[in-house]
Tab-separated table of C-alpha atoms in Angstrom:
chain	number	residue	atom	x	y	z
A	169	UNK	CA	5.630	-26.815	-14.173
A	170	UNK	CA	3.149	-26.154	-11.384
A	171	UNK	CA	1.209	-22.999	-10.547
A	172	UNK	CA	3.681	-21.764	-7.962
A	173	UNK	CA	6.551	-21.933	-10.416
A	174	UNK	CA	4.554	-20.019	-13.005
A	175	UNK	CA	3.547	-17.406	-10.423
A	176	UNK	CA	7.152	-17.092	-9.259
A	177	UNK	CA	8.366	-16.673	-12.843
A	178	UNK	CA	5.693	-14.147	-13.833
A	179	UNK	CA	6.288	-12.049	-10.712
A	180	UNK	CA	10.051	-12.209	-11.219
A	181	UNK	CA	9.780	-11.111	-14.829
A	182	UNK	CA	7.408	-8.319	-13.836
A	183	UNK	CA	9.782	-7.059	-11.140
A	184	UNK	CA	12.769	-7.140	-13.482
A	185	UNK	CA	10.848	-5.423	-16.311
A	186	UNK	CA	9.453	-2.691	-14.064
A	187	UNK	CA	12.873	-2.149	-12.465
A	188	UNK	CA	14.468	-1.737	-15.888
A	189	UNK	CA	11.691	0.694	-16.798
A	190	UNK	CA	12.479	2.696	-13.630
A	191	UNK	CA	16.077	3.095	-14.717
A	192	UNK	CA	15.530	3.783	-18.408
A	193	UNK	CA	12.398	5.921	-18.309
A	194	UNK	CA	13.083	9.481	-19.424
A	195	UNK	CA	10.369	11.027	-17.283
A	196	UNK	CA	10.652	11.036	-13.509
A	197	UNK	CA	6.957	10.615	-12.899
A	198	UNK	CA	6.857	7.487	-15.047
A	199	UNK	CA	9.889	6.165	-13.189
A	200	UNK	CA	8.040	6.676	-9.915
A	201	UNK	CA	5.032	4.805	-11.272
A	202	UNK	CA	7.217	1.917	-12.434
A	203	UNK	CA	8.876	1.896	-9.010
A	204	UNK	CA	5.449	1.627	-7.396
A	205	UNK	CA	4.647	-1.286	-9.710
A	206	UNK	CA	7.896	-2.988	-8.796
A	207	UNK	CA	7.192	-2.544	-5.085
A	208	UNK	CA	3.663	-3.906	-5.491
A	209	UNK	CA	4.955	-6.966	-7.322
A	210	UNK	CA	7.482	-7.480	-4.533
A	211	UNK	CA	4.595	-7.416	-2.062
A	212	UNK	CA	2.906	-10.118	-4.129
A	213	UNK	CA	6.120	-12.132	-3.808
A	214	UNK	CA	5.883	-11.828	-0.052
A	215	UNK	CA	2.282	-13.015	-0.171
A	216	UNK	CA	3.269	-16.008	-2.282
A	217	UNK	CA	5.839	-16.961	0.386
A	218	UNK	CA	3.240	-16.679	3.139
A	219	UNK	CA	4.499	-13.401	4.627
A	220	UNK	CA	1.263	-11.430	4.481
A	221	UNK	CA	2.295	-9.017	7.235
A	222	UNK	CA	5.502	-8.128	5.410
A	223	UNK	CA	3.481	-7.602	2.227
A	224	UNK	CA	1.149	-5.252	4.090
A	225	UNK	CA	4.079	-3.290	5.469
A	226	UNK	CA	5.625	-3.198	1.984
A	227	UNK	CA	2.446	-1.766	0.499
A	228	UNK	CA	1.786	0.724	3.296
A	229	UNK	CA	5.298	2.037	3.845
A	230	UNK	CA	7.014	1.795	0.505
A	231	UNK	CA	4.300	1.802	-2.112
A	232	UNK	CA	2.096	4.222	-0.211
A	233	UNK	CA	4.407	6.439	1.791
A	234	UNK	CA	7.676	6.558	-0.065
A	235	UNK	CA	6.133	6.750	-3.525
A	236	UNK	CA	3.877	9.571	-2.324
A	237	UNK	CA	6.943	11.443	-1.078
A	238	UNK	CA	8.807	10.837	-4.332
A	239	UNK	CA	5.872	12.043	-6.435
A	240	UNK	CA	5.489	15.065	-4.146
A	241	UNK	CA	9.159	15.979	-4.612
A	242	UNK	CA	8.922	15.463	-8.377
A	243	UNK	CA	5.903	17.720	-8.577
A	244	UNK	CA	7.666	20.394	-6.508
A	245	UNK	CA	10.918	20.325	-8.432
A	246	UNK	CA	9.941	19.472	-11.968
A	247	UNK	CA	7.727	21.158	-14.409
A	248	UNK	CA	5.442	18.329	-15.269
A	249	UNK	CA	3.938	18.596	-18.670
A	250	UNK	CA	0.413	17.408	-18.651
A	251	UNK	CA	-0.769	16.716	-22.123
A	252	UNK	CA	-4.403	16.262	-22.754
A	253	UNK	CA	-5.208	13.143	-24.615
A	254	UNK	CA	-8.515	12.627	-26.185
A	255	UNK	CA	-10.216	9.630	-24.738
A	256	UNK	CA	-10.934	6.969	-27.241
A	257	UNK	CA	-12.506	3.596	-26.823
A	258	UNK	CA	-10.591	1.939	-29.641
A	259	UNK	CA	-8.750	-0.433	-27.344
A	260	UNK	CA	-11.778	-1.340	-25.261
A	261	UNK	CA	-12.128	-4.920	-26.530
A	262	UNK	CA	-8.421	-5.826	-26.189
A	263	UNK	CA	-8.361	-4.200	-22.748
A	264	UNK	CA	-11.402	-6.201	-21.650
A	265	UNK	CA	-9.886	-9.403	-23.013
A	266	UNK	CA	-6.527	-8.783	-21.316
A	267	UNK	CA	-8.075	-7.854	-17.973
A	268	UNK	CA	-10.461	-10.831	-18.126
A	269	UNK	CA	-7.556	-13.154	-18.897
A	270	UNK	CA	-5.564	-11.705	-15.997
A	271	UNK	CA	-8.592	-12.066	-13.701
A	272	UNK	CA	-9.134	-15.715	-14.653
A	273	UNK	CA	-5.442	-16.504	-14.202
A	274	UNK	CA	-5.560	-14.987	-10.699
A	275	UNK	CA	-8.731	-16.913	-9.846
A	276	UNK	CA	-7.248	-20.143	-11.168
A	277	UNK	CA	-4.045	-19.823	-9.139
A	278	UNK	CA	-5.992	-18.756	-6.072
A	279	UNK	CA	-8.273	-21.807	-6.223
A	280	UNK	CA	-5.570	-24.318	-7.083
A	281	UNK	CA	-2.821	-23.078	-4.755
A	282	UNK	CA	-2.114	-25.596	-1.983
A	283	UNK	CA	-0.864	-22.814	0.313
A	284	UNK	CA	-4.157	-20.958	0.124
A	285	UNK	CA	-6.079	-24.191	0.701
A	286	UNK	CA	-3.996	-25.013	3.745
A	287	UNK	CA	-4.421	-21.465	5.068
A	288	UNK	CA	-8.156	-21.655	4.571
A	289	UNK	CA	-8.346	-25.020	6.333
A	290	UNK	CA	-6.099	-24.061	9.246
A	291	UNK	CA	-7.284	-22.479	12.440
A	292	UNK	CA	-5.536	-19.416	13.805
A	293	UNK	CA	-2.999	-20.270	16.434
A	294	UNK	CA	-2.533	-18.122	19.482
A	295	UNK	CA	1.081	-19.270	19.828
A	296	UNK	CA	2.098	-17.904	16.449
A	297	UNK	CA	1.906	-14.129	16.842
A	298	UNK	CA	4.160	-12.789	14.151
A	299	UNK	CA	2.733	-9.283	14.064
A	300	UNK	CA	2.941	-8.868	17.831
A	301	UNK	CA	6.512	-10.107	17.907
A	302	UNK	CA	7.484	-7.917	14.958
A	303	UNK	CA	5.924	-4.820	16.485
A	304	UNK	CA	7.653	-5.520	19.795
A	305	UNK	CA	11.019	-5.665	18.065
A	306	UNK	CA	10.341	-2.688	15.806
A	307	UNK	CA	8.950	-0.281	18.372
A	308	UNK	CA	11.050	-1.279	21.388
A	309	UNK	CA	14.459	-2.478	20.240
A	310	UNK	CA	14.759	-0.855	16.815
A	311	UNK	CA	12.854	2.385	17.302
A	312	UNK	CA	15.967	4.605	17.318
A	313	UNK	CA	17.411	3.308	14.003
A	314	UNK	CA	13.923	3.488	12.512
A	315	UNK	CA	13.514	7.135	13.506
A	316	UNK	CA	17.061	8.024	12.416
A	317	UNK	CA	16.344	6.481	9.040
A	318	UNK	CA	13.135	8.489	8.659
A	319	UNK	CA	14.999	11.713	9.568
A	320	UNK	CA	17.721	10.858	7.055
A	321	UNK	CA	15.090	10.357	4.344
A	322	UNK	CA	13.461	13.658	5.247
A	323	UNK	CA	16.826	15.463	5.162
A	324	UNK	CA	17.567	13.975	1.730
A	325	UNK	CA	14.221	15.203	0.404
A	326	UNK	CA	14.711	18.699	1.812
A	327	UNK	CA	18.249	18.772	0.402
A	328	UNK	CA	17.011	17.727	-3.021
A	329	UNK	CA	14.380	20.476	-2.896
A	330	UNK	CA	16.961	23.108	-1.957
A	331	UNK	CA	19.354	21.987	-4.692
A	332	UNK	CA	16.612	21.903	-7.304
A	333	UNK	CA	15.376	25.373	-6.386
A	334	UNK	CA	18.904	26.800	-6.452
A	335	UNK	CA	19.606	25.322	-9.909
A	336	UNK	CA	16.332	26.663	-11.229
A	337	UNK	CA	17.136	30.164	-9.962
A	338	UNK	CA	20.628	29.969	-11.485
A	339	UNK	CA	19.130	28.803	-14.777
A	340	UNK	CA	16.623	31.647	-14.783
A	341	UNK	CA	19.409	34.233	-14.322
A	342	UNK	CA	17.964	35.801	-11.182
């Protein structure tokens, strides 16, 4: 079993586990956080396949934008209970050990990955302009479906807000 197979398996298990946590979490805010984790792990998948631009778009649009919108809607519609927890440092040593182990695993796979070595050794090619080609397609040919999709998402959020406010008023008896 080589490093790429292990990375593929760990990322796959992480995506499946965080996706299951999204579905079965009883609190919406935790579900949103698990969804963000799942989207971040998917971006790492894209990086492992050599699609860095797609990973950047995944992080910016979905993990940044959509998760921010979802958390905003949750905070507007739900009464989020914020419990104060006393900060303790009881788990400091296990947390340091786990984060150090994770750091060394990442460093090991980064240094031993043949893809990263070949990327580091290669020179940038002017013929291979993926981002320019992608932006040409996105903002010239597919701009209308892209904007329609963003309006549809906005309408769904506004509709959810209206429905949540109406149910709250009905529940309050006003």
